[in-house]
Amino acid sequence: MGKLNVLDHPLIQHKLSILRDKNTSVKEFRELVGEIAALMCFEATRDLPTEEVEVETPVARAKVRRLAGKKMAVVPILRAGLGMVDGILQLIPGAKVGHIGLYRDPETLEPVEYYCKLPKDISEREIIVIDPMLATGGSASAAIDFIKQHGGRHIRLMCIIGAPEGAEKVLRDHSDVDIYVAAMDEKLNEHGYIVPGLGDAGDRIFGTK
Ligand code: PRP
Ligand code: URA
């Protein structure tokens, strides 16, 4: 069974408090999404394997540790997931970036796919799927399905705010996937919005409302 991890580092919580505020500007919102993504990435990659190598410092030879194992891929769910990409690439500049375009039908709340482009060697990569919001879990679960259909195997999901319904769905549909959120909120409202949440993440990142 996958694990649900709540990353409640004080810096993440502080930034999240500003993100939730309806008076936060589009510019500040976008910057905060990137900063939170970077901080979450730092925490969510704690278990990456390392190996010992030797380097020559200006003073002596030293045994040091470097990342070992699989290379990384980041897969944002369009459109709101795009806001998290740069923050992650700051920490993992060598990661390849795949894209999955999904929107949630406002009536049925079911995810509708409109784009999918993944790195060719996705099956050999450690994959982080990113989306600020995990509401019903329909979008995240469908995105993980697509990645698995393309051969992806080692997948973790990183969302800024989750709802219990969404986390349960993803863990039920994908028992091999660990989830990382900065906060688990109370519930969904009748329109499928997370309560208290932060509103529509895509609109707040891109200023479309
Ligand atoms: C939002 C959000 C997730 C999805 C979460 O995207 O960014 O992708 O809803 O909802 P779910 O867990 O119920 O599927 P939206 O469909 O609003 O598209 P956008 O990113 O283009 O704004
Ligand atoms: N998508 C969002 O952007 N916000 C929510 O609260 C739920 C889905």
Short mmCIF file of C-alpha atoms and ligand atoms in Angstrom, two decimals:
data_model
loop_
_atom_site.label_atom_id
_atom_site.label_comp_id
_atom_site.label_asym_id
_atom_site.label_seq_id
_atom_site.Cartn_x
_atom_site.Cartn_y
_atom_site.Cartn_z
CA MET A 1 0.00 0.00 0.00
CA GLY A 2 1.25 3.50 -0.80
CA LYS A 3 1.84 5.96 1.99
CA LEU A 4 0.32 9.41 2.52
CA ASN A 5 2.96 11.87 3.75
CA VAL A 6 2.00 15.30 5.08
CA LEU A 7 5.01 17.62 4.77
CA ASP A 8 4.33 20.02 7.60
CA HIS A 9 7.70 21.79 7.70
CA PRO A 10 7.20 25.28 9.22
CA LEU A 11 8.45 27.06 6.08
CA ILE A 12 6.01 25.13 3.92
CA GLN A 13 3.14 25.85 6.32
CA HIS A 14 3.98 29.55 6.44
CA LYS A 15 4.05 29.88 2.67
CA LEU A 16 0.86 27.84 2.39
CA SER A 17 -0.92 30.24 4.74
CA ILE A 18 -0.22 33.10 2.30
CA LEU A 19 -1.17 30.94 -0.68
CA ARG A 20 -4.61 30.23 0.78
CA ASP A 21 -5.38 33.92 1.37
CA LYS A 22 -7.83 35.15 -1.28
CA ASN A 23 -6.11 38.57 -1.27
CA THR A 24 -2.74 37.17 -2.39
CA SER A 25 -1.85 38.55 -5.85
CA VAL A 26 -1.36 36.38 -8.93
CA LYS A 27 2.36 37.24 -8.96
CA GLU A 28 2.87 36.28 -5.33
CA PHE A 29 0.68 33.19 -5.69
CA ARG A 30 2.75 31.95 -8.64
CA GLU A 31 6.03 32.58 -6.80
CA LEU A 32 4.78 30.78 -3.69
CA VAL A 33 3.65 27.73 -5.66
CA GLY A 34 7.19 27.42 -7.04
CA GLU A 35 8.80 27.91 -3.63
CA ILE A 36 6.51 25.39 -1.94
CA ALA A 37 7.15 22.89 -4.73
CA ALA A 38 10.91 23.20 -4.16
CA LEU A 39 10.60 22.77 -0.39
CA MET A 40 8.27 19.79 -0.84
CA CYS A 41 10.62 18.25 -3.39
CA PHE A 42 13.46 18.48 -0.88
CA GLU A 43 11.39 16.51 1.65
CA ALA A 44 9.82 14.07 -0.82
CA THR A 45 13.18 12.92 -2.18
CA ARG A 46 14.74 12.06 1.17
CA ASP A 47 14.74 8.36 0.33
CA LEU A 48 16.59 8.61 -3.00
CA PRO A 49 19.52 6.20 -2.98
CA THR A 50 23.08 7.51 -2.84
CA GLU A 51 26.42 5.85 -3.40
CA GLU A 52 29.90 6.52 -2.10
CA VAL A 53 32.45 7.98 -4.52
CA GLU A 54 35.86 9.61 -4.06
CA VAL A 55 36.74 13.17 -5.05
CA GLU A 56 39.91 15.14 -4.66
CA THR A 57 39.36 18.33 -2.69
CA PRO A 58 42.09 21.02 -2.83
CA VAL A 59 43.33 19.47 0.44
CA ALA A 60 42.91 15.69 0.29
CA ARG A 61 40.95 12.78 -1.14
CA ALA A 62 37.47 12.54 0.35
CA LYS A 63 34.77 9.90 0.34
CA VAL A 64 31.50 11.63 -0.61
CA ARG A 65 27.97 10.58 -1.48
CA ARG A 66 26.22 11.15 -4.80
CA LEU A 67 22.79 10.29 -6.11
CA ALA A 68 22.69 6.76 -7.46
CA GLY A 69 19.90 4.79 -9.02
CA LYS A 70 17.36 6.00 -11.52
CA LYS A 71 17.34 9.40 -13.22
CA MET A 72 14.31 11.57 -12.51
CA ALA A 73 11.32 12.75 -14.48
CA VAL A 74 8.79 15.36 -13.42
CA VAL A 75 5.30 15.19 -14.87
CA PRO A 76 3.04 18.20 -14.27
CA ILE A 77 -0.69 17.76 -14.81
CA LEU A 78 -1.69 20.70 -17.02
CA ARG A 79 -2.38 23.32 -16.41
CA ALA A 80 -1.90 24.06 -12.71
CA GLY A 81 0.94 21.54 -12.30
CA LEU A 82 3.09 23.76 -14.55
CA GLY A 83 3.37 26.21 -11.67
CA MET A 84 5.38 23.67 -9.68
CA VAL A 85 7.88 22.66 -12.39
CA ASP A 86 10.53 25.37 -12.01
CA GLY A 87 10.74 24.95 -8.25
CA ILE A 88 11.53 21.27 -8.71
CA LEU A 89 13.99 21.85 -11.55
CA GLN A 90 15.92 24.24 -9.32
CA LEU A 91 16.72 21.23 -7.13
CA ILE A 92 16.87 18.56 -9.84
CA PRO A 93 18.06 20.41 -12.95
CA GLY A 94 18.74 17.18 -14.85
CA ALA A 95 15.18 15.91 -14.56
CA LYS A 96 13.24 15.43 -17.80
CA VAL A 97 9.77 16.95 -17.95
CA GLY A 98 6.73 15.12 -19.32
CA HIS A 99 3.32 16.75 -19.69
CA ILE A 100 -0.16 15.37 -19.23
CA GLY A 101 -3.08 17.60 -20.20
CA LEU A 102 -6.23 16.91 -18.23
CA TYR A 103 -9.13 19.07 -17.24
CA ARG A 104 -11.95 18.24 -14.94
CA ASP A 105 -15.38 18.31 -16.55
CA PRO A 106 -17.26 20.84 -14.37
CA GLU A 107 -20.48 18.77 -14.52
CA THR A 108 -19.27 15.21 -14.04
CA LEU A 109 -15.95 16.10 -12.29
CA GLU A 110 -14.42 13.34 -14.48
CA PRO A 111 -10.95 14.03 -15.95
CA VAL A 112 -10.77 14.60 -19.73
CA GLU A 113 -7.38 14.05 -21.44
CA TYR A 114 -6.19 16.47 -24.12
CA TYR A 115 -2.40 16.03 -24.18
CA CYS A 116 0.26 13.50 -23.23
CA LYS A 117 3.97 13.75 -23.99
CA LEU A 118 6.40 11.81 -21.82
CA PRO A 119 10.16 11.20 -21.99
CA LYS A 120 10.94 8.14 -24.17
CA ASP A 121 12.83 6.42 -21.37
CA ILE A 122 10.07 7.03 -18.79
CA SER A 123 10.14 3.36 -17.77
CA GLU A 124 13.71 3.82 -16.48
CA ARG A 125 13.04 6.97 -14.49
CA GLU A 126 11.92 7.81 -10.98
CA ILE A 127 8.81 9.90 -11.63
CA ILE A 128 7.25 12.75 -9.64
CA VAL A 129 3.73 13.66 -10.77
CA ILE A 130 2.85 17.19 -9.70
CA ASP A 131 -0.42 19.08 -9.35
CA PRO A 132 -1.23 21.67 -6.67
CA MET A 133 -4.68 20.18 -5.95
CA LEU A 134 -5.77 16.60 -5.17
CA ALA A 135 -9.56 16.91 -4.93
CA THR A 136 -11.61 13.88 -6.05
CA GLY A 137 -8.33 12.27 -7.16
CA GLY A 138 -9.76 11.64 -10.65
CA SER A 139 -7.11 13.73 -12.45
CA ALA A 140 -4.14 12.35 -10.50
CA SER A 141 -5.31 8.75 -10.82
CA ALA A 142 -5.89 9.12 -14.58
CA ALA A 143 -2.48 10.78 -15.03
CA ILE A 144 -0.80 7.90 -13.21
CA ASP A 145 -2.75 5.45 -15.43
CA PHE A 146 -1.35 7.18 -18.55
CA ILE A 147 2.18 7.11 -17.21
CA LYS A 148 1.86 3.39 -16.40
CA GLN A 149 0.46 2.75 -19.91
CA HIS A 150 3.67 4.35 -21.25
CA GLY A 151 5.80 2.07 -19.09
CA GLY A 152 6.33 4.30 -16.03
CA ARG A 153 6.76 2.23 -12.89
CA HIS A 154 8.34 4.21 -10.08
CA ILE A 155 5.90 6.99 -9.38
CA ARG A 156 5.31 9.41 -6.51
CA LEU A 157 2.57 12.05 -6.44
CA MET A 158 3.20 15.52 -5.01
CA CYS A 159 0.29 17.93 -4.43
CA ILE A 160 0.16 21.06 -2.30
CA ILE A 161 -3.33 20.52 -0.86
CA GLY A 162 -5.19 17.22 -0.70
CA ALA A 163 -8.71 16.16 0.23
CA PRO A 164 -9.28 12.84 2.00
CA GLU A 165 -11.45 11.60 -0.92
CA GLY A 166 -8.63 12.20 -3.43
CA ALA A 167 -5.91 10.61 -1.34
CA GLU A 168 -8.09 7.54 -0.74
CA LYS A 169 -8.84 7.18 -4.45
CA VAL A 170 -5.21 7.39 -5.54
CA LEU A 171 -4.05 4.98 -2.82
CA ARG A 172 -6.88 2.59 -3.77
CA ASP A 173 -6.23 2.79 -7.56
CA HIS A 174 -2.43 2.81 -7.28
CA SER A 175 -1.21 0.93 -4.25
CA ASP A 176 2.42 1.35 -5.40
CA VAL A 177 2.35 5.17 -5.33
CA ASP A 178 3.35 7.31 -2.34
CA ILE A 179 1.59 10.67 -1.96
CA TYR A 180 3.14 13.86 -0.58
CA VAL A 181 0.96 16.84 0.38
CA ALA A 182 1.66 20.01 2.35
CA ALA A 183 -1.81 19.83 3.92
CA MET A 184 -4.78 17.47 4.08
CA ASP A 185 -7.93 19.57 4.17
CA GLU A 186 -11.32 18.71 5.55
CA LYS A 187 -13.55 17.83 2.60
CA LEU A 188 -14.86 18.68 -0.88
CA ASN A 189 -17.82 20.98 -1.43
CA GLU A 190 -20.71 20.24 -3.81
CA HIS A 191 -18.68 21.63 -6.77
CA GLY A 192 -15.71 19.38 -6.02
CA TYR A 193 -13.62 22.22 -4.56
CA ILE A 194 -11.39 21.52 -1.59
CA VAL A 195 -12.61 23.12 1.67
CA PRO A 196 -11.02 25.34 2.87
CA GLY A 197 -8.48 24.88 0.04
CA LEU A 198 -7.29 27.88 -1.93
CA GLY A 199 -9.83 28.11 -4.76
CA ASP A 200 -8.97 27.29 -8.35
CA ALA A 201 -5.21 26.79 -8.48
CA GLY A 202 -4.92 27.13 -12.28
CA ASP A 203 -6.85 30.38 -12.35
CA ARG A 204 -4.84 31.81 -9.46
CA ILE A 205 -1.47 30.84 -11.02
CA PHE A 206 -2.31 32.17 -14.46
CA GLY A 207 -4.67 35.02 -13.53
CA THR A 208 -7.52 33.73 -15.64
CA LYS A 209 -10.32 34.73 -13.31
C1 PRP B 1 -7.59 21.14 -11.14
C2 PRP B 1 -6.31 20.75 -10.41
C3 PRP B 1 -6.27 19.26 -10.66
C4 PRP B 1 -7.73 18.88 -10.61
C5 PRP B 1 -8.00 18.29 -9.26
O1 PRP B 1 -7.39 21.24 -12.49
O2 PRP B 1 -5.19 21.42 -10.89
O3 PRP B 1 -5.70 18.89 -11.89
O4 PRP B 1 -8.48 20.09 -10.78
O5 PRP B 1 -9.30 17.81 -9.22
P1 PRP B 1 -9.64 16.26 -9.09
O6 PRP B 1 -8.73 15.69 -8.04
O7 PRP B 1 -11.08 16.27 -8.67
O8 PRP B 1 -9.45 15.62 -10.43
P2 PRP B 1 -8.53 21.78 -13.48
O9 PRP B 1 -9.36 20.66 -13.99
O10 PRP B 1 -9.26 22.91 -12.83
O11 PRP B 1 -7.70 22.26 -14.72
P3 PRP B 1 -6.60 23.44 -14.84
O12 PRP B 1 -5.35 22.95 -14.15
O13 PRP B 1 -6.43 23.54 -16.31
O14 PRP B 1 -7.15 24.68 -14.21
N1 URA B 2 -9.12 22.10 -8.48
C1 URA B 2 -8.74 23.28 -7.94
O1 URA B 2 -8.02 24.07 -8.59
N2 URA B 2 -9.15 23.59 -6.69
C2 URA B 2 -9.93 22.75 -5.96
O2 URA B 2 -10.27 23.08 -4.83
C3 URA B 2 -10.32 21.53 -6.55
C4 URA B 2 -9.89 21.23 -7.81
#
